[in-house]
Amino acid sequence: MERIGVSGAALIDIDGVLTVDWQPLPGAVAAMERLRAAGLPLALVTNTTSRTRARIAAKLAGAGFPIGEDDILTAPSVTAAYLREHYPGARCALLNSGDVREDLAGVTLVDVAEGARGDVDVVVVGGAGDAFSYAALNAVFRHLQRGARLIAMHRNLYWRTSEGFDLDTGAFLPGLERAARVEAEVIGKPAEAFYATALAHLGAVASETLMVGDDIETDVLAAQRFGITGVLVRTGKYLPETHRSATGTPDHVVDSFADLPALLEA
């Protein structure tokens, strides 16, 4: 299989690219099998915060994708590495919808509500959902007022489900930042640190890697700014209006992940 100006590796988003609500999109499994058969090194990079790497791998493998846990990098796992390096020993209050504690190994976690005692050093905000109640958000706000640092796994505005778009962390984070007069350290996509971690994971260089995603800003243009070839798919959260109003132009646009092998062969 020939490759489009890149010969190193591929970074692939999951939700909206390979699956929606964890159901495979048409042709996605077959396309992944072709990439595997071609020997293209790849990693699945996702801001998903509702499942651990192990659960994601099991779910994808059960759907037929030739994927293992080592092929997956999540915002929680990269956040854990960041916290261990930059905030060793810190007491971290986690606000996240979904249990990803397994991927936060080496991080001291406390419940958000425990912060009434003021013994929280860092607030870690993951993915939005039912856990983002007024009480929880207000507790986070009070931690920040007391001096806790704010770490966000991502600032995605929304994601697509089988019932339509659901609000995500980016719909709440700016309010917390403005109210508490702080700026979040964002670790997941589109942070440069996330892409650097992914490239290091594969032993690849940016100029020989492509990124496939459905979010033109967070996935594609952010990767392009880091020197990675960007491929936008018209599935998942893709909307024509966001494409037209984007801050840049993707290197390539395809209808779906199923078209990626043909693009690589072109």
CSV table of C-alpha atoms in Angstrom, one decimal:
chain,number,residue,atom,x,y,z
A,1,MET,CA,0.0,0.0,0.0
A,2,GLU,CA,1.4,3.4,-1.0
A,3,ARG,CA,1.0,6.3,1.3
A,4,ILE,CA,0.1,10.0,0.7
A,5,GLY,CA,3.3,11.9,1.4
A,6,VAL,CA,3.7,10.1,4.7
A,7,SER,CA,5.4,6.9,5.4
A,8,GLY,CA,5.5,6.7,9.1
A,9,ALA,CA,2.2,6.3,11.0
A,10,ALA,CA,-1.4,7.2,11.5
A,11,LEU,CA,-3.3,8.7,14.4
A,12,ILE,CA,-7.0,8.0,14.3
A,13,ASP,CA,-9.8,9.4,16.4
A,14,ILE,CA,-12.4,6.9,17.6
A,15,ASP,CA,-15.8,8.5,18.3
A,16,GLY,CA,-17.4,9.8,15.1
A,17,VAL,CA,-14.6,8.3,13.0
A,18,LEU,CA,-14.7,4.6,13.7
A,19,THR,CA,-17.9,4.4,15.7
A,20,VAL,CA,-20.9,6.3,16.9
A,21,ASP,CA,-22.2,5.2,20.3
A,22,TRP,CA,-19.6,2.5,20.0
A,23,GLN,CA,-21.3,1.0,16.9
A,24,PRO,CA,-19.0,0.7,13.9
A,25,LEU,CA,-19.6,3.1,11.1
A,26,PRO,CA,-20.1,1.4,7.7
A,27,GLY,CA,-16.8,0.1,6.2
A,28,ALA,CA,-14.7,1.1,9.2
A,29,VAL,CA,-13.7,-2.4,10.4
A,30,ALA,CA,-12.7,-3.4,6.8
A,31,ALA,CA,-10.7,-0.3,6.4
A,32,MET,CA,-8.9,-0.9,9.7
A,33,GLU,CA,-8.1,-4.4,8.6
A,34,ARG,CA,-6.6,-3.1,5.4
A,35,LEU,CA,-4.4,-0.7,7.3
A,36,ARG,CA,-3.2,-3.5,9.6
A,37,ALA,CA,-2.5,-5.7,6.6
A,38,ALA,CA,-0.4,-2.9,5.1
A,39,GLY,CA,1.7,-2.7,8.2
A,40,LEU,CA,1.0,0.9,8.8
A,41,PRO,CA,1.8,1.8,12.5
A,42,LEU,CA,-1.2,3.4,14.1
A,43,ALA,CA,-2.6,4.6,17.4
A,44,LEU,CA,-6.2,5.5,18.3
A,45,VAL,CA,-6.2,8.9,20.0
A,46,THR,CA,-9.3,10.0,21.7
A,47,ASN,CA,-10.7,12.6,24.2
A,48,THR,CA,-13.2,10.0,25.3
A,49,THR,CA,-13.3,10.1,29.1
A,50,SER,CA,-16.2,7.7,29.8
A,51,ARG,CA,-14.2,4.4,29.4
A,52,THR,CA,-10.7,3.2,30.3
A,53,ARG,CA,-8.2,2.1,27.6
A,54,ALA,CA,-8.9,-1.5,28.5
A,55,ARG,CA,-12.7,-1.2,28.1
A,56,ILE,CA,-12.3,0.8,24.9
A,57,ALA,CA,-10.0,-1.9,23.4
A,58,ALA,CA,-12.4,-4.7,24.5
A,59,LYS,CA,-15.4,-2.8,23.0
A,60,LEU,CA,-13.7,-2.2,19.7
A,61,ALA,CA,-12.3,-5.8,19.5
A,62,GLY,CA,-15.8,-7.1,20.2
A,63,ALA,CA,-17.0,-5.1,17.2
A,64,GLY,CA,-14.4,-6.6,14.9
A,65,PHE,CA,-11.7,-4.0,15.0
A,66,PRO,CA,-8.1,-5.5,15.1
A,67,ILE,CA,-7.2,-3.3,18.1
A,68,GLY,CA,-5.5,-3.9,21.4
A,69,GLU,CA,-5.1,-1.8,24.6
A,70,ASP,CA,-1.6,-0.7,23.6
A,71,ASP,CA,-3.0,0.8,20.4
A,72,ILE,CA,-5.1,3.4,22.4
A,73,LEU,CA,-4.2,6.7,23.9
A,74,THR,CA,-6.9,8.5,25.8
A,75,ALA,CA,-7.1,12.0,27.3
A,76,PRO,CA,-7.2,10.5,30.9
A,77,SER,CA,-4.0,8.4,30.3
A,78,VAL,CA,-2.1,11.4,28.9
A,79,THR,CA,-3.5,13.6,31.8
A,80,ALA,CA,-2.2,11.1,34.3
A,81,ALA,CA,1.3,11.2,32.8
A,82,TYR,CA,1.1,15.0,32.9
A,83,LEU,CA,0.0,15.1,36.5
A,84,ARG,CA,2.7,12.7,37.6
A,85,GLU,CA,5.4,14.8,36.0
A,86,HIS,CA,4.2,18.3,36.8
A,87,TYR,CA,2.2,17.9,40.0
A,88,PRO,CA,3.7,14.9,41.8
A,89,GLY,CA,1.9,14.0,45.0
A,90,ALA,CA,-0.9,16.5,44.5
A,91,ARG,CA,-4.3,15.8,45.8
A,92,CYS,CA,-6.6,15.9,42.7
A,93,ALA,CA,-10.3,16.3,42.8
A,94,LEU,CA,-11.8,14.6,39.7
A,95,LEU,CA,-15.0,15.7,38.0
A,96,ASN,CA,-15.8,13.3,35.2
A,97,SER,CA,-18.8,11.4,33.9
A,98,GLY,CA,-17.5,7.8,33.7
A,99,ASP,CA,-15.0,5.8,35.7
A,100,VAL,CA,-11.5,6.2,34.3
A,101,ARG,CA,-9.5,5.9,37.6
A,102,GLU,CA,-7.7,2.8,36.2
A,103,ASP,CA,-6.1,5.1,33.6
A,104,LEU,CA,-5.1,7.6,36.3
A,105,ALA,CA,-2.5,5.4,38.0
A,106,GLY,CA,-0.1,7.2,40.2
A,107,VAL,CA,-2.4,10.1,40.8
A,108,THR,CA,-3.9,10.8,44.3
A,109,LEU,CA,-7.6,11.3,43.7
A,110,VAL,CA,-10.2,12.7,46.1
A,111,ASP,CA,-13.9,13.2,45.6
A,112,VAL,CA,-14.9,16.7,44.4
A,113,ALA,CA,-17.3,17.1,47.4
A,114,GLU,CA,-14.4,16.5,49.8
A,115,GLY,CA,-13.0,19.9,48.8
A,116,ALA,CA,-15.1,21.6,51.5
A,117,ARG,CA,-12.1,21.1,53.7
A,118,GLY,CA,-9.9,23.0,51.2
A,119,ASP,CA,-7.3,20.3,50.9
A,120,VAL,CA,-7.4,20.0,47.1
A,121,ASP,CA,-4.3,21.0,45.1
A,122,VAL,CA,-5.6,20.4,41.6
A,123,VAL,CA,-9.1,20.1,40.0
A,124,VAL,CA,-9.1,17.7,37.1
A,125,VAL,CA,-12.1,18.1,34.8
A,126,GLY,CA,-12.9,15.3,32.4
A,127,GLY,CA,-15.9,14.6,30.2
A,128,ALA,CA,-19.3,16.2,30.8
A,129,GLY,CA,-22.4,14.2,31.6
A,130,ASP,CA,-24.7,13.6,34.6
A,131,ALA,CA,-21.8,14.2,37.0
A,132,PHE,CA,-21.7,17.9,36.0
A,133,SER,CA,-24.4,18.9,38.4
A,134,TYR,CA,-24.7,22.4,39.9
A,135,ALA,CA,-23.4,21.1,43.2
A,136,ALA,CA,-20.4,19.5,41.6
A,137,LEU,CA,-19.6,22.5,39.4
A,138,ASN,CA,-20.0,24.8,42.4
A,139,ALA,CA,-17.6,22.7,44.5
A,140,VAL,CA,-15.0,22.9,41.7
A,141,PHE,CA,-15.5,26.7,41.6
A,142,ARG,CA,-14.8,26.9,45.4
A,143,HIS,CA,-11.7,24.7,45.1
A,144,LEU,CA,-10.4,27.1,42.4
A,145,GLN,CA,-11.2,30.1,44.6
A,146,ARG,CA,-9.0,28.6,47.3
A,147,GLY,CA,-6.1,28.3,44.9
A,148,ALA,CA,-6.4,24.9,43.3
A,149,ARG,CA,-5.0,24.6,39.8
A,150,LEU,CA,-7.4,23.7,37.0
A,151,ILE,CA,-6.5,20.8,34.6
A,152,ALA,CA,-8.9,19.9,31.8
A,153,MET,CA,-8.7,16.6,29.8
A,154,HIS,CA,-10.2,18.5,26.9
A,155,ARG,CA,-12.5,21.4,26.0
A,156,ASN,CA,-14.7,19.7,23.4
A,157,LEU,CA,-18.0,21.5,23.0
A,158,TYR,CA,-20.1,18.5,22.1
A,159,TRP,CA,-20.1,14.9,20.7
A,160,ARG,CA,-22.5,12.9,18.6
A,161,THR,CA,-24.7,10.2,19.9
A,162,SER,CA,-27.3,8.1,18.2
A,163,GLU,CA,-29.9,10.7,19.4
A,164,GLY,CA,-27.9,13.7,18.2
A,165,PHE,CA,-25.3,16.0,19.8
A,166,ASP,CA,-24.7,16.1,23.5
A,167,LEU,CA,-23.0,19.0,25.4
A,168,ASP,CA,-19.4,18.3,26.5
A,169,THR,CA,-16.8,19.9,28.8
A,170,GLY,CA,-16.2,22.9,26.6
A,171,ALA,CA,-19.7,24.1,27.3
A,172,PHE,CA,-18.8,24.5,31.0
A,173,LEU,CA,-15.1,25.1,31.2
A,174,PRO,CA,-15.1,28.8,30.0
A,175,GLY,CA,-17.6,29.7,32.8
A,176,LEU,CA,-15.4,28.1,35.4
A,177,GLU,CA,-12.3,29.9,34.1
A,178,ARG,CA,-14.1,33.3,34.0
A,179,ALA,CA,-15.8,33.0,37.4
A,180,ALA,CA,-12.6,31.8,39.2
A,181,ARG,CA,-10.3,34.0,37.1
A,182,VAL,CA,-8.1,31.1,36.2
A,183,GLU,CA,-7.0,29.5,32.9
A,184,ALA,CA,-7.2,25.7,32.5
A,185,GLU,CA,-4.2,23.6,31.5
A,186,VAL,CA,-5.7,21.5,28.7
A,187,ILE,CA,-4.1,18.1,28.2
A,188,GLY,CA,-6.1,16.3,25.6
A,189,LYS,CA,-6.6,17.2,21.9
A,190,PRO,CA,-5.9,19.8,20.6
A,191,ALA,CA,-3.0,20.3,23.0
A,192,GLU,CA,0.4,20.0,21.4
A,193,ALA,CA,1.5,17.8,24.4
A,194,PHE,CA,-1.1,15.2,23.4
A,195,TYR,CA,0.2,14.9,19.9
A,196,ALA,CA,3.8,14.8,21.1
A,197,THR,CA,2.9,11.9,23.4
A,198,ALA,CA,1.1,10.1,20.6
A,199,LEU,CA,4.1,10.4,18.2
A,200,ALA,CA,6.5,9.3,21.0
A,201,HIS,CA,4.2,6.3,21.6
A,202,LEU,CA,4.6,5.2,18.0
A,203,GLY,CA,8.2,6.3,17.6
A,204,ALA,CA,7.1,8.5,14.7
A,205,VAL,CA,7.8,12.0,13.4
A,206,ALA,CA,5.2,14.6,12.6
A,207,SER,CA,6.1,15.1,9.0
A,208,GLU,CA,5.6,11.3,8.3
A,209,THR,CA,2.3,11.0,10.2
A,210,LEU,CA,-1.4,11.7,9.4
A,211,MET,CA,-4.2,12.4,11.8
A,212,VAL,CA,-7.8,11.3,10.9
A,213,GLY,CA,-10.7,13.0,12.7
A,214,ASP,CA,-14.2,14.3,12.5
A,215,ASP,CA,-13.5,17.5,14.5
A,216,ILE,CA,-11.9,20.0,12.1
A,217,GLU,CA,-10.4,22.2,14.8
A,218,THR,CA,-9.5,19.8,17.6
A,219,ASP,CA,-8.4,16.8,15.5
A,220,VAL,CA,-7.3,18.0,12.1
A,221,LEU,CA,-6.2,21.6,12.2
A,222,ALA,CA,-4.5,21.2,15.6
A,223,ALA,CA,-2.5,18.3,14.2
A,224,GLN,CA,-1.6,20.2,11.1
A,225,ARG,CA,-0.2,23.0,13.3
A,226,PHE,CA,2.1,20.4,14.8
A,227,GLY,CA,3.3,19.4,11.3
A,228,ILE,CA,1.0,16.3,11.0
A,229,THR,CA,-1.0,15.7,7.8
A,230,GLY,CA,-4.7,16.2,8.5
A,231,VAL,CA,-7.5,14.1,7.1
A,232,LEU,CA,-11.1,15.3,7.9
A,233,VAL,CA,-14.0,12.7,7.7
A,234,ARG,CA,-17.6,13.8,7.0
A,235,THR,CA,-19.0,11.6,9.8
A,236,GLY,CA,-19.5,12.0,13.5
A,237,LYS,CA,-19.6,15.6,14.6
A,238,TYR,CA,-18.8,16.9,11.1
A,239,LEU,CA,-21.0,19.7,10.0
A,240,PRO,CA,-20.7,21.6,6.7
A,241,GLU,CA,-21.0,25.0,8.5
A,242,THR,CA,-18.1,24.2,10.9
A,243,HIS,CA,-16.1,23.1,7.9
A,244,ARG,CA,-16.8,26.4,6.0
A,245,SER,CA,-16.1,28.6,9.1
A,246,ALA,CA,-13.0,26.8,10.3
A,247,THR,CA,-9.8,28.6,11.0
A,248,GLY,CA,-7.9,26.6,8.3
A,249,THR,CA,-8.1,24.1,5.5
A,250,PRO,CA,-7.6,20.3,6.0
A,251,ASP,CA,-5.0,18.6,3.9
A,252,HIS,CA,-7.5,16.0,2.8
A,253,VAL,CA,-11.3,15.5,3.2
A,254,VAL,CA,-13.0,12.1,2.7
A,255,ASP,CA,-16.6,11.0,3.2
A,256,SER,CA,-15.6,8.4,5.9
A,257,PHE,CA,-12.9,6.3,7.4
A,258,ALA,CA,-13.8,3.6,4.9
A,259,ASP,CA,-12.3,5.9,2.2
A,260,LEU,CA,-8.9,6.1,3.9
A,261,PRO,CA,-7.2,3.1,2.3
A,262,ALA,CA,-8.1,4.4,-1.1
A,263,LEU,CA,-6.7,7.8,-0.2
A,264,LEU,CA,-3.5,6.2,1.0
A,265,GLU,CA,-3.2,4.3,-2.3
A,266,ALA,CA,-3.9,7.3,-4.5
